[in-house]
């Protein structure tokens, strides 16, 4: 079993005038293939900074990040952008669908940006929409979808380029309990089916039983217990 994400003693400080704020303090994490890891923590605990660094959107002040065997240190902005397209999928609190693209087009745009062939991307998009129970919605625009359907499209879009690693930021925040359970179960099922890995930041304790591990962000580091 290979590690899809390694964060080794990652720290991040921000400067505000003469003061220095340490948001992450020697945070370490390893997420293996087939794992869905939940990260919990109160507002202001550094979850957004953690996700940004883990997702190659922000550089750490110190420490090491390795995604699917690729160290991020020293990579150019262009190289990081290509890595995000090829190795990382993102799901956000709101689905963030493009309003003027139909469901299938949402997925095919990501494939095009990832330099996938049109034939392969068409096949892949139909497979994913089938698995998400959305085949009958492939020609719909986002404004014709329910909240749960939008999040399922977002999941399919995130898996489109077969990323090694998926990050989900409060994916159930705008959903009721039943739809939230469905969405996280779909993420967990895809992690297992595709041999990938996922990290989900959440406040939703109702979905924790669907995760392989639950970690708590406290004092700038990840702990196995809430206290």
Short mmCIF file of C-alpha atoms in Angstrom, two decimals:
data_model
loop_
_atom_site.label_atom_id
_atom_site.label_comp_id
_atom_site.label_asym_id
_atom_site.label_seq_id
_atom_site.Cartn_x
_atom_site.Cartn_y
_atom_site.Cartn_z
CA UNK A 1 0.00 0.00 0.00
CA UNK A 2 1.53 3.30 -1.09
CA UNK A 3 1.23 6.67 0.64
CA UNK A 4 -0.68 9.21 -1.44
CA UNK A 5 0.04 12.12 0.92
CA UNK A 6 2.95 12.69 3.28
CA UNK A 7 3.26 15.86 5.34
CA UNK A 8 6.41 15.81 7.45
CA UNK A 9 6.73 18.40 10.24
CA UNK A 10 4.98 21.10 8.22
CA UNK A 11 4.87 24.58 9.75
CA UNK A 12 3.30 27.77 8.46
CA UNK A 13 3.72 31.21 9.96
CA UNK A 14 2.18 34.51 8.87
CA UNK A 15 3.51 37.97 9.61
CA UNK A 16 1.25 40.83 10.64
CA UNK A 17 3.37 43.91 11.15
CA UNK A 18 5.85 43.12 13.90
CA UNK A 19 3.99 40.06 15.13
CA UNK A 20 4.27 36.48 13.89
CA UNK A 21 1.40 33.99 13.94
CA UNK A 22 2.11 30.26 13.78
CA UNK A 23 -0.91 28.50 12.27
CA UNK A 24 0.62 25.07 11.68
CA UNK A 25 3.34 23.80 13.99
CA UNK A 26 5.31 20.73 12.85
CA UNK A 27 2.18 19.02 11.56
CA UNK A 28 2.70 15.50 10.24
CA UNK A 29 0.28 13.28 8.33
CA UNK A 30 0.43 10.18 6.14
CA UNK A 31 -2.58 9.08 4.11
CA UNK A 32 -2.36 5.73 2.34
CA UNK A 33 -4.05 4.41 -0.77
CA UNK A 34 -7.65 3.43 0.00
CA UNK A 35 -7.97 5.72 3.03
CA UNK A 36 -10.53 8.41 3.77
CA UNK A 37 -9.29 10.58 6.64
CA UNK A 38 -11.51 13.13 8.37
CA UNK A 39 -9.96 16.25 9.91
CA UNK A 40 -11.95 18.17 12.50
CA UNK A 41 -11.24 21.36 14.41
CA UNK A 42 -12.91 24.57 15.54
CA UNK A 43 -12.99 27.73 13.44
CA UNK A 44 -9.60 29.40 13.47
CA UNK A 45 -7.70 26.18 14.13
CA UNK A 46 -5.92 26.30 10.76
CA UNK A 47 -8.02 23.90 8.68
CA UNK A 48 -8.01 26.16 5.61
CA UNK A 49 -4.24 26.63 5.82
CA UNK A 50 -3.80 22.88 6.27
CA UNK A 51 -5.92 22.13 3.18
CA UNK A 52 -4.17 24.79 1.10
CA UNK A 53 -0.72 23.39 1.90
CA UNK A 54 -1.76 19.74 1.52
CA UNK A 55 -3.41 20.61 -1.81
CA UNK A 56 -0.33 22.39 -3.21
CA UNK A 57 -2.04 25.79 -3.16
CA UNK A 58 0.21 27.30 -0.48
CA UNK A 59 3.85 26.64 0.40
CA UNK A 60 4.82 25.73 3.97
CA UNK A 61 7.25 27.89 5.92
CA UNK A 62 9.07 24.70 6.90
CA UNK A 63 8.65 20.97 6.44
CA UNK A 64 7.97 18.64 3.55
CA UNK A 65 4.92 17.75 1.46
CA UNK A 66 4.95 14.72 -0.89
CA UNK A 67 1.96 13.92 -3.11
CA UNK A 68 1.86 10.47 -4.76
CA UNK A 69 5.62 10.19 -4.39
CA UNK A 70 6.34 13.67 -5.77
CA UNK A 71 8.05 16.17 -3.40
CA UNK A 72 6.63 19.67 -3.83
CA UNK A 73 9.69 21.59 -2.67
CA UNK A 74 11.27 23.66 -5.42
CA UNK A 75 8.46 23.21 -7.95
CA UNK A 76 7.50 26.21 -10.08
CA UNK A 77 3.95 27.63 -10.11
CA UNK A 78 3.38 26.02 -13.52
CA UNK A 79 4.60 22.64 -12.27
CA UNK A 80 2.36 22.92 -9.20
CA UNK A 81 -0.64 23.79 -11.40
CA UNK A 82 0.01 20.73 -13.57
CA UNK A 83 0.37 18.55 -10.47
CA UNK A 84 -2.96 19.80 -9.11
CA UNK A 85 -4.67 18.96 -12.40
CA UNK A 86 -3.17 15.49 -12.69
CA UNK A 87 -2.86 14.28 -9.10
CA UNK A 88 -5.39 16.20 -6.97
CA UNK A 89 -9.17 16.55 -6.95
CA UNK A 90 -11.05 19.17 -4.91
CA UNK A 91 -14.61 19.24 -3.57
CA UNK A 92 -15.77 22.45 -1.86
CA UNK A 93 -18.56 23.48 0.55
CA UNK A 94 -20.66 24.62 -2.37
CA UNK A 95 -20.39 22.57 -5.55
CA UNK A 96 -18.84 25.51 -7.48
CA UNK A 97 -20.28 24.29 -10.77
CA UNK A 98 -19.97 26.55 -13.82
CA UNK A 99 -23.52 27.84 -14.42
CA UNK A 100 -23.41 27.86 -18.23
CA UNK A 101 -22.06 24.29 -18.62
CA UNK A 102 -24.20 21.16 -18.64
CA UNK A 103 -23.37 18.34 -16.23
CA UNK A 104 -21.32 16.31 -18.71
CA UNK A 105 -19.53 19.46 -19.89
CA UNK A 106 -18.45 20.23 -16.30
CA UNK A 107 -16.51 16.96 -16.27
CA UNK A 108 -15.16 17.22 -19.81
CA UNK A 109 -13.73 20.69 -19.17
CA UNK A 110 -11.58 19.28 -16.35
CA UNK A 111 -10.46 16.46 -18.64
CA UNK A 112 -9.54 18.94 -21.38
CA UNK A 113 -7.49 21.03 -18.95
CA UNK A 114 -5.77 17.80 -17.91
CA UNK A 115 -4.92 17.04 -21.57
CA UNK A 116 -7.17 13.97 -21.75
CA UNK A 117 -8.42 12.81 -25.15
CA UNK A 118 -12.06 13.68 -26.01
CA UNK A 119 -12.98 10.01 -26.54
CA UNK A 120 -11.47 8.89 -23.24
CA UNK A 121 -13.01 11.81 -21.35
CA UNK A 122 -16.46 11.13 -22.77
CA UNK A 123 -16.27 7.49 -21.68
CA UNK A 124 -14.90 8.40 -18.25
CA UNK A 125 -17.57 11.06 -17.64
CA UNK A 126 -20.39 8.63 -18.45
CA UNK A 127 -18.88 5.97 -16.16
CA UNK A 128 -18.64 8.42 -13.26
CA UNK A 129 -22.12 9.85 -13.78
CA UNK A 130 -23.49 6.30 -13.85
CA UNK A 131 -21.79 5.53 -10.52
CA UNK A 132 -23.19 8.75 -9.04
CA UNK A 133 -26.70 7.96 -10.28
CA UNK A 134 -26.69 11.02 -12.55
CA UNK A 135 -26.77 9.57 -16.07
CA UNK A 136 -30.27 11.01 -16.54
CA UNK A 137 -28.98 14.48 -15.63
CA UNK A 138 -25.98 14.73 -18.00
CA UNK A 139 -27.64 17.39 -20.21
CA UNK A 140 -28.95 19.49 -17.31
CA UNK A 141 -27.59 22.87 -16.27
CA UNK A 142 -26.70 23.37 -12.58
CA UNK A 143 -29.76 25.49 -11.83
CA UNK A 144 -31.95 22.47 -12.61
CA UNK A 145 -30.18 20.24 -10.06
CA UNK A 146 -30.88 19.73 -6.37
CA UNK A 147 -28.19 20.48 -3.78
CA UNK A 148 -27.35 16.80 -3.42
CA UNK A 149 -27.13 16.36 -7.20
CA UNK A 150 -24.77 19.33 -7.49
CA UNK A 151 -22.45 17.82 -4.90
CA UNK A 152 -22.52 14.48 -6.72
CA UNK A 153 -21.51 16.26 -9.92
CA UNK A 154 -18.71 17.92 -7.98
CA UNK A 155 -17.53 14.50 -6.75
CA UNK A 156 -17.57 13.11 -10.29
CA UNK A 157 -15.68 16.16 -11.56
CA UNK A 158 -13.07 15.78 -8.81
CA UNK A 159 -12.42 12.15 -9.82
CA UNK A 160 -12.42 12.90 -13.56
CA UNK A 161 -8.65 12.94 -14.12
CA UNK A 162 -8.09 9.92 -11.86
CA UNK A 163 -6.24 11.92 -9.19
CA UNK A 164 -4.20 10.12 -6.57
CA UNK A 165 -5.63 12.32 -3.84
CA UNK A 166 -8.92 14.08 -3.18
CA UNK A 167 -9.56 16.94 -0.75
CA UNK A 168 -13.09 17.69 0.42
CA UNK A 169 -13.77 20.92 2.32
CA UNK A 170 -17.01 20.62 4.34
CA UNK A 171 -18.78 18.72 1.53
CA UNK A 172 -21.96 18.20 3.61
CA UNK A 173 -22.28 21.77 4.90
CA UNK A 174 -25.21 22.70 2.64
CA UNK A 175 -26.95 19.30 2.73
CA UNK A 176 -29.44 17.66 5.04
CA UNK A 177 -28.41 14.58 7.06
CA UNK A 178 -29.53 11.99 4.51
CA UNK A 179 -27.94 13.68 1.49
CA UNK A 180 -24.78 14.38 3.51
CA UNK A 181 -24.46 10.67 4.34
CA UNK A 182 -24.95 9.79 0.67
CA UNK A 183 -22.28 12.23 -0.49
CA UNK A 184 -19.63 11.04 1.98
CA UNK A 185 -20.44 7.39 1.27
CA UNK A 186 -19.88 8.09 -2.42
CA UNK A 187 -16.51 9.66 -1.64
CA UNK A 188 -15.57 6.66 0.54
CA UNK A 189 -16.72 4.18 -2.11
CA UNK A 190 -14.72 5.91 -4.84
CA UNK A 191 -11.60 5.96 -2.64
CA UNK A 192 -11.85 2.18 -2.32
CA UNK A 193 -12.97 1.48 -5.91
CA UNK A 194 -10.23 3.58 -7.51
CA UNK A 195 -7.41 2.87 -5.05
CA UNK A 196 -7.07 6.57 -4.24
CA UNK A 197 -6.96 8.53 -0.98
CA UNK A 198 -9.02 11.38 0.43
CA UNK A 199 -8.85 13.96 3.20
CA UNK A 200 -12.11 15.57 4.31
CA UNK A 201 -12.33 18.60 6.56
CA UNK A 202 -15.69 18.50 8.31
CA UNK A 203 -17.74 19.58 11.33
CA UNK A 204 -20.34 16.91 10.59
CA UNK A 205 -20.05 14.17 13.22
CA UNK A 206 -22.86 12.23 11.53
CA UNK A 207 -20.52 11.09 8.71
CA UNK A 208 -17.46 10.15 10.76
CA UNK A 209 -18.38 6.45 10.82
CA UNK A 210 -17.80 6.40 7.05
CA UNK A 211 -14.17 7.47 7.48
CA UNK A 212 -11.16 5.24 8.13
CA UNK A 213 -9.59 7.69 10.60
CA UNK A 214 -10.61 10.87 12.39
CA UNK A 215 -7.95 13.42 13.37
CA UNK A 216 -8.28 16.69 15.27
CA UNK A 217 -6.40 19.88 14.40
CA UNK A 218 -5.31 21.51 17.63
CA UNK A 219 -2.37 23.79 18.49
CA UNK A 220 -1.24 23.67 14.88
CA UNK A 221 -0.87 19.87 14.74
CA UNK A 222 -3.03 16.82 14.10
CA UNK A 223 -4.01 14.72 17.13
CA UNK A 224 -5.82 11.41 17.40
CA UNK A 225 -8.04 12.57 20.25
CA UNK A 226 -10.27 15.60 20.59
CA UNK A 227 -8.84 16.67 23.96
#
